[in-house]
Amino acid sequence: MDLRWSGEQEAIFEAAREFGREVVAPSSEERDRASRFDHGIWKALAESGFWKAGVPAELGGDGGGLANYVAALEGLTLGSQDSGFSVTVGAHASLIQVLSRWGTAEQQQRFLPDLFAGHVGATAATELTGGSHVTAVRTTAEPTGDGHYTLSGSKSHITNAPVADMMLIVGRVAGLGKRDISLFLLDRGQEGVSLGENEDLIGLRTSPIGPIDMDRVHIPPERVLGSVGDGLTVLYWCLALDRLSFGVIASAQMRSMIPRALDRATSREAFGAPIAEYQYIQDKIVQMKVGAETARALSYATLSAMENGDADAGTLASCTKLASAQAIVGSSLELVQLFGHMGYDRTQGVERHLRDAAAFRIAGGTDEMQKKAIFSQLLAASRSNSL
Ligand SMILES: Cc1cc2nc3c(=O)[nH]c(=O)nc-3n(C[C@H](O)[C@H](O)[C@H](O)COP(=O)(O)OP(=O)(O)OC[C@H]3O[C@@H](n4cnc5c(N)ncnc54)[C@H](O)[C@@H]3O)c2cc1C
């Protein structure tokens, strides 16, 4: 067992970190204030070859496994310290990975080159009526014969939607019975598809997010991803990858808080000594380190389980998401506390960590849904004597 990167992954990590530091970080504060997505940075990321990481060579990738993608995401986040940009990257990467695994050759040829070259992808499950109960989506495809459908419905709070060129939509097929969840591939310019305005969130403001409306959109057979009625298999894998990405981003962000916390704690004095002398303060920084390492170790365990197709990969992904979300919220709150008033001041850039972190407990499935998934799996394992 070896949890270190290979030489190739080390190089991917370093290149992405350099890109994050040099290209993403400089405008990050301004984009956060303005809630702005930068197409120029996105194009430059594509040109850097970022999307090839973890994609089979025959599809135009680097031929490496998911670990290559994780190395790239971790490096990018550490370099940029821009959670919003990384969440946008994670959403796009999920679509690439899903197409690489479940797309037909025609779908891969049609969509992957554009997604590698700077088009933006989104995956849409959540609707205004609720996001936690994923299988209760109301978006519905009506069969019109010969494997064609018309798709209608509305999605909300979808990462990348305002700027998306292509979308994976979670819907149900009318008249199929219980197993009816299916996945549909849509283009931005398709008749009946409208993308709404950017939502005004408190955090992750560098990640565009918004609604997608579908009014009787024509879906030919070649735009169904996977089997009709079997969308959950692909969707659950996609959710596991999203949760892994959140773990990687959270871990990298917590690591990036530590030097800043140490710098402040050793330079700020109270009661005649640097506040770093006080154990209450030391504890805050120790918890950041423990949170970062816990999130990282769980992310790597999930990565390994997903690569090996282990039965508990989904449960590990939920553990990763839950632990890393709670740790990044706790670490961000303590970073603000450590800075005192200056942590609460919007000009210092400390409060942004807290605004961004709050989303980690909601996006990709809430904390409560991770607990529900973990408990259900434990109960099922207990009943089958496989705990
Ligand atoms: C930054 C961000 C990015 C997002 N990106 C995407 C995206 O790309 N694609 C996408 O499809 N969605 C996306 N979402 C939406 C997200 O997946 C949903 O917000 C989330 O699943 C929760 O759904 P909801 O907001 O409708 O809350 P609800 O489902 O209305 O839940 C409200 C509260 O009740 C709790 N709750 C619900 N049921 C139970 C239960 N049985 N037991 C205990 N507690 C329960 C929930 O945990 C939550 O705390 C994003 C959200 C955010 C914040």
PDB file of C-alpha atoms and ligand atoms in Angstrom, residues 87 91 122-134 155-160 201 203-204 207 209 242 246 359 361-369 372, ligand 1:
ATOM      1  CA  VAL A  87     -16.081  23.476  -7.673  1.00  0.00           C
ATOM      2  CA  ALA A  91     -18.614  19.729 -11.980  1.00  0.00           C
ATOM      3  CA  ALA A 122     -23.028  20.926 -16.117  1.00  0.00           C
ATOM      4  CA  THR A 123     -24.919  18.083 -14.446  1.00  0.00           C
ATOM      5  CA  ALA A 124     -28.457  18.895 -13.340  1.00  0.00           C
ATOM      6  CA  ALA A 125     -30.524  16.934 -10.849  1.00  0.00           C
ATOM      7  CA  THR A 126     -31.873  19.513  -8.362  1.00  0.00           C
ATOM      8  CA  GLU A 127     -35.249  21.194  -8.909  1.00  0.00           C
ATOM      9  CA  LEU A 128     -36.924  24.041  -7.022  1.00  0.00           C
ATOM     10  CA  THR A 129     -39.214  21.491  -5.357  1.00  0.00           C
ATOM     11  CA  GLY A 130     -36.194  19.875  -3.662  1.00  0.00           C
ATOM     12  CA  GLY A 131     -32.722  18.485  -4.170  1.00  0.00           C
ATOM     13  CA  SER A 132     -32.233  15.946  -1.397  1.00  0.00           C
ATOM     14  CA  HIS A 133     -34.745  13.431  -2.736  1.00  0.00           C
ATOM     15  CA  VAL A 134     -32.993  12.982  -6.066  1.00  0.00           C
ATOM     16  CA  LYS A 155     -33.648  22.623 -12.825  1.00  0.00           C
ATOM     17  CA  SER A 156     -32.305  25.029 -10.193  1.00  0.00           C
ATOM     18  CA  HIS A 157     -29.010  25.720  -8.411  1.00  0.00           C
ATOM     19  CA  ILE A 158     -26.946  23.995 -11.119  1.00  0.00           C
ATOM     20  CA  THR A 159     -23.201  24.637 -11.053  1.00  0.00           C
ATOM     21  CA  ASN A 160     -22.034  26.125 -14.381  1.00  0.00           C
ATOM     22  CA  LEU A 201     -24.947  33.194  -3.397  1.00  0.00           C
ATOM     23  CA  GLY A 203     -20.095  31.968  -1.170  1.00  0.00           C
ATOM     24  CA  LEU A 204     -18.456  30.076  -4.035  1.00  0.00           C
ATOM     25  CA  SER A 207     -18.539  29.456  -9.627  1.00  0.00           C
ATOM     26  CA  ILE A 209     -24.735  28.682 -10.760  1.00  0.00           C
ATOM     27  CA  ASP A 242     -18.552  14.855  -6.919  1.00  0.00           C
ATOM     28  CA  PHE A 246     -15.420  18.130  -2.564  1.00  0.00           C
ATOM     29  CA  ALA A 359     -21.707  25.402   0.642  1.00  0.00           C
ATOM     30  CA  ARG A 361     -22.471  21.040   3.655  1.00  0.00           C
ATOM     31  CA  ILE A 362     -25.157  21.493   0.972  1.00  0.00           C
ATOM     32  CA  ALA A 363     -23.800  21.000  -2.558  1.00  0.00           C
ATOM     33  CA  GLY A 364     -23.303  17.424  -3.773  1.00  0.00           C
ATOM     34  CA  GLY A 365     -25.849  16.201  -1.213  1.00  0.00           C
ATOM     35  CA  THR A 366     -26.322  17.719   2.252  1.00  0.00           C
ATOM     36  CA  ASP A 367     -24.654  16.466   5.441  1.00  0.00           C
ATOM     37  CA  GLU A 368     -27.982  14.923   6.412  1.00  0.00           C
ATOM     38  CA  MET A 369     -28.153  12.991   3.128  1.00  0.00           C
ATOM     39  CA  LYS A 372     -28.756   8.876   5.641  1.00  0.00           C
TER      40      LYS A 372
HETATM   41  C1  LIG B   1     -22.882  25.694  -4.356  1.00  0.00           C
HETATM   42  C2  LIG B   1     -23.915  24.703  -4.806  1.00  0.00           C
HETATM   43  C3  LIG B   1     -23.725  24.032  -6.008  1.00  0.00           C
HETATM   44  C4  LIG B   1     -24.712  23.122  -6.449  1.00  0.00           C
HETATM   45  N1  LIG B   1     -24.538  22.496  -7.667  1.00  0.00           N
HETATM   46  C5  LIG B   1     -25.477  21.610  -8.106  1.00  0.00           C
HETATM   47  C6  LIG B   1     -25.327  20.961  -9.368  1.00  0.00           C
HETATM   48  O1  LIG B   1     -24.349  21.162 -10.094  1.00  0.00           O
HETATM   49  N2  LIG B   1     -26.299  20.092  -9.756  1.00  0.00           N
HETATM   50  C7  LIG B   1     -27.385  19.835  -8.998  1.00  0.00           C
HETATM   51  O2  LIG B   1     -28.212  19.039  -9.419  1.00  0.00           O
HETATM   52  N3  LIG B   1     -27.570  20.458  -7.800  1.00  0.00           N
HETATM   53  C8  LIG B   1     -26.646  21.331  -7.343  1.00  0.00           C
HETATM   54  N4  LIG B   1     -26.807  21.975  -6.133  1.00  0.00           N
HETATM   55  C9  LIG B   1     -28.020  21.762  -5.377  1.00  0.00           C
HETATM   56  C10 LIG B   1     -27.803  20.821  -4.203  1.00  0.00           C
HETATM   57  O3  LIG B   1     -27.524  19.525  -4.660  1.00  0.00           O
HETATM   58  C11 LIG B   1     -29.060  20.874  -3.333  1.00  0.00           C
HETATM   59  O4  LIG B   1     -29.174  22.182  -2.812  1.00  0.00           O
HETATM   60  C12 LIG B   1     -29.009  19.864  -2.208  1.00  0.00           C
HETATM   61  O5  LIG B   1     -29.087  18.557  -2.713  1.00  0.00           O
HETATM   62  C13 LIG B   1     -30.141  20.085  -1.186  1.00  0.00           C
HETATM   63  O6  LIG B   1     -31.345  20.254  -1.828  1.00  0.00           O
HETATM   64  P1  LIG B   1     -32.307  21.468  -1.377  1.00  0.00           P
HETATM   65  O7  LIG B   1     -31.490  22.691  -1.380  1.00  0.00           O
HETATM   66  O8  LIG B   1     -33.495  21.442  -2.262  1.00  0.00           O
HETATM   67  O9  LIG B   1     -32.707  21.148   0.101  1.00  0.00           O
HETATM   68  P2  LIG B   1     -33.926  20.238   0.583  1.00  0.00           P
HETATM   69  O10 LIG B   1     -33.910  18.946  -0.139  1.00  0.00           O
HETATM   70  O11 LIG B   1     -35.173  21.067   0.509  1.00  0.00           O
HETATM   71  O12 LIG B   1     -33.544  19.981   2.099  1.00  0.00           O
HETATM   72  C14 LIG B   1     -33.671  21.017   3.080  1.00  0.00           C
HETATM   73  C15 LIG B   1     -33.031  20.529   4.379  1.00  0.00           C
HETATM   74  O13 LIG B   1     -33.725  19.369   4.857  1.00  0.00           O
HETATM   75  C16 LIG B   1     -32.816  18.307   5.047  1.00  0.00           C
HETATM   76  N5  LIG B   1     -33.490  17.038   4.763  1.00  0.00           N
HETATM   77  C17 LIG B   1     -34.189  16.707   3.649  1.00  0.00           C
HETATM   78  N6  LIG B   1     -34.632  15.439   3.750  1.00  0.00           N
HETATM   79  C18 LIG B   1     -34.221  14.968   4.947  1.00  0.00           C
HETATM   80  C19 LIG B   1     -34.331  13.713   5.615  1.00  0.00           C
HETATM   81  N7  LIG B   1     -34.960  12.683   5.057  1.00  0.00           N
HETATM   82  N8  LIG B   1     -33.745  13.590   6.819  1.00  0.00           N
HETATM   83  C20 LIG B   1     -33.073  14.609   7.385  1.00  0.00           C
HETATM   84  N9  LIG B   1     -32.919  15.817   6.801  1.00  0.00           N
HETATM   85  C21 LIG B   1     -33.478  15.988   5.592  1.00  0.00           C
HETATM   86  C22 LIG B   1     -31.676  18.580   4.076  1.00  0.00           C
HETATM   87  O14 LIG B   1     -30.490  17.909   4.451  1.00  0.00           O
HETATM   88  C23 LIG B   1     -31.572  20.101   4.203  1.00  0.00           C
HETATM   89  O15 LIG B   1     -30.821  20.422   5.338  1.00  0.00           O
HETATM   90  C24 LIG B   1     -25.842  22.880  -5.671  1.00  0.00           C
HETATM   91  C25 LIG B   1     -26.013  23.547  -4.448  1.00  0.00           C
HETATM   92  C26 LIG B   1     -25.063  24.452  -4.028  1.00  0.00           C
HETATM   93  C27 LIG B   1     -25.252  25.165  -2.699  1.00  0.00           C
END
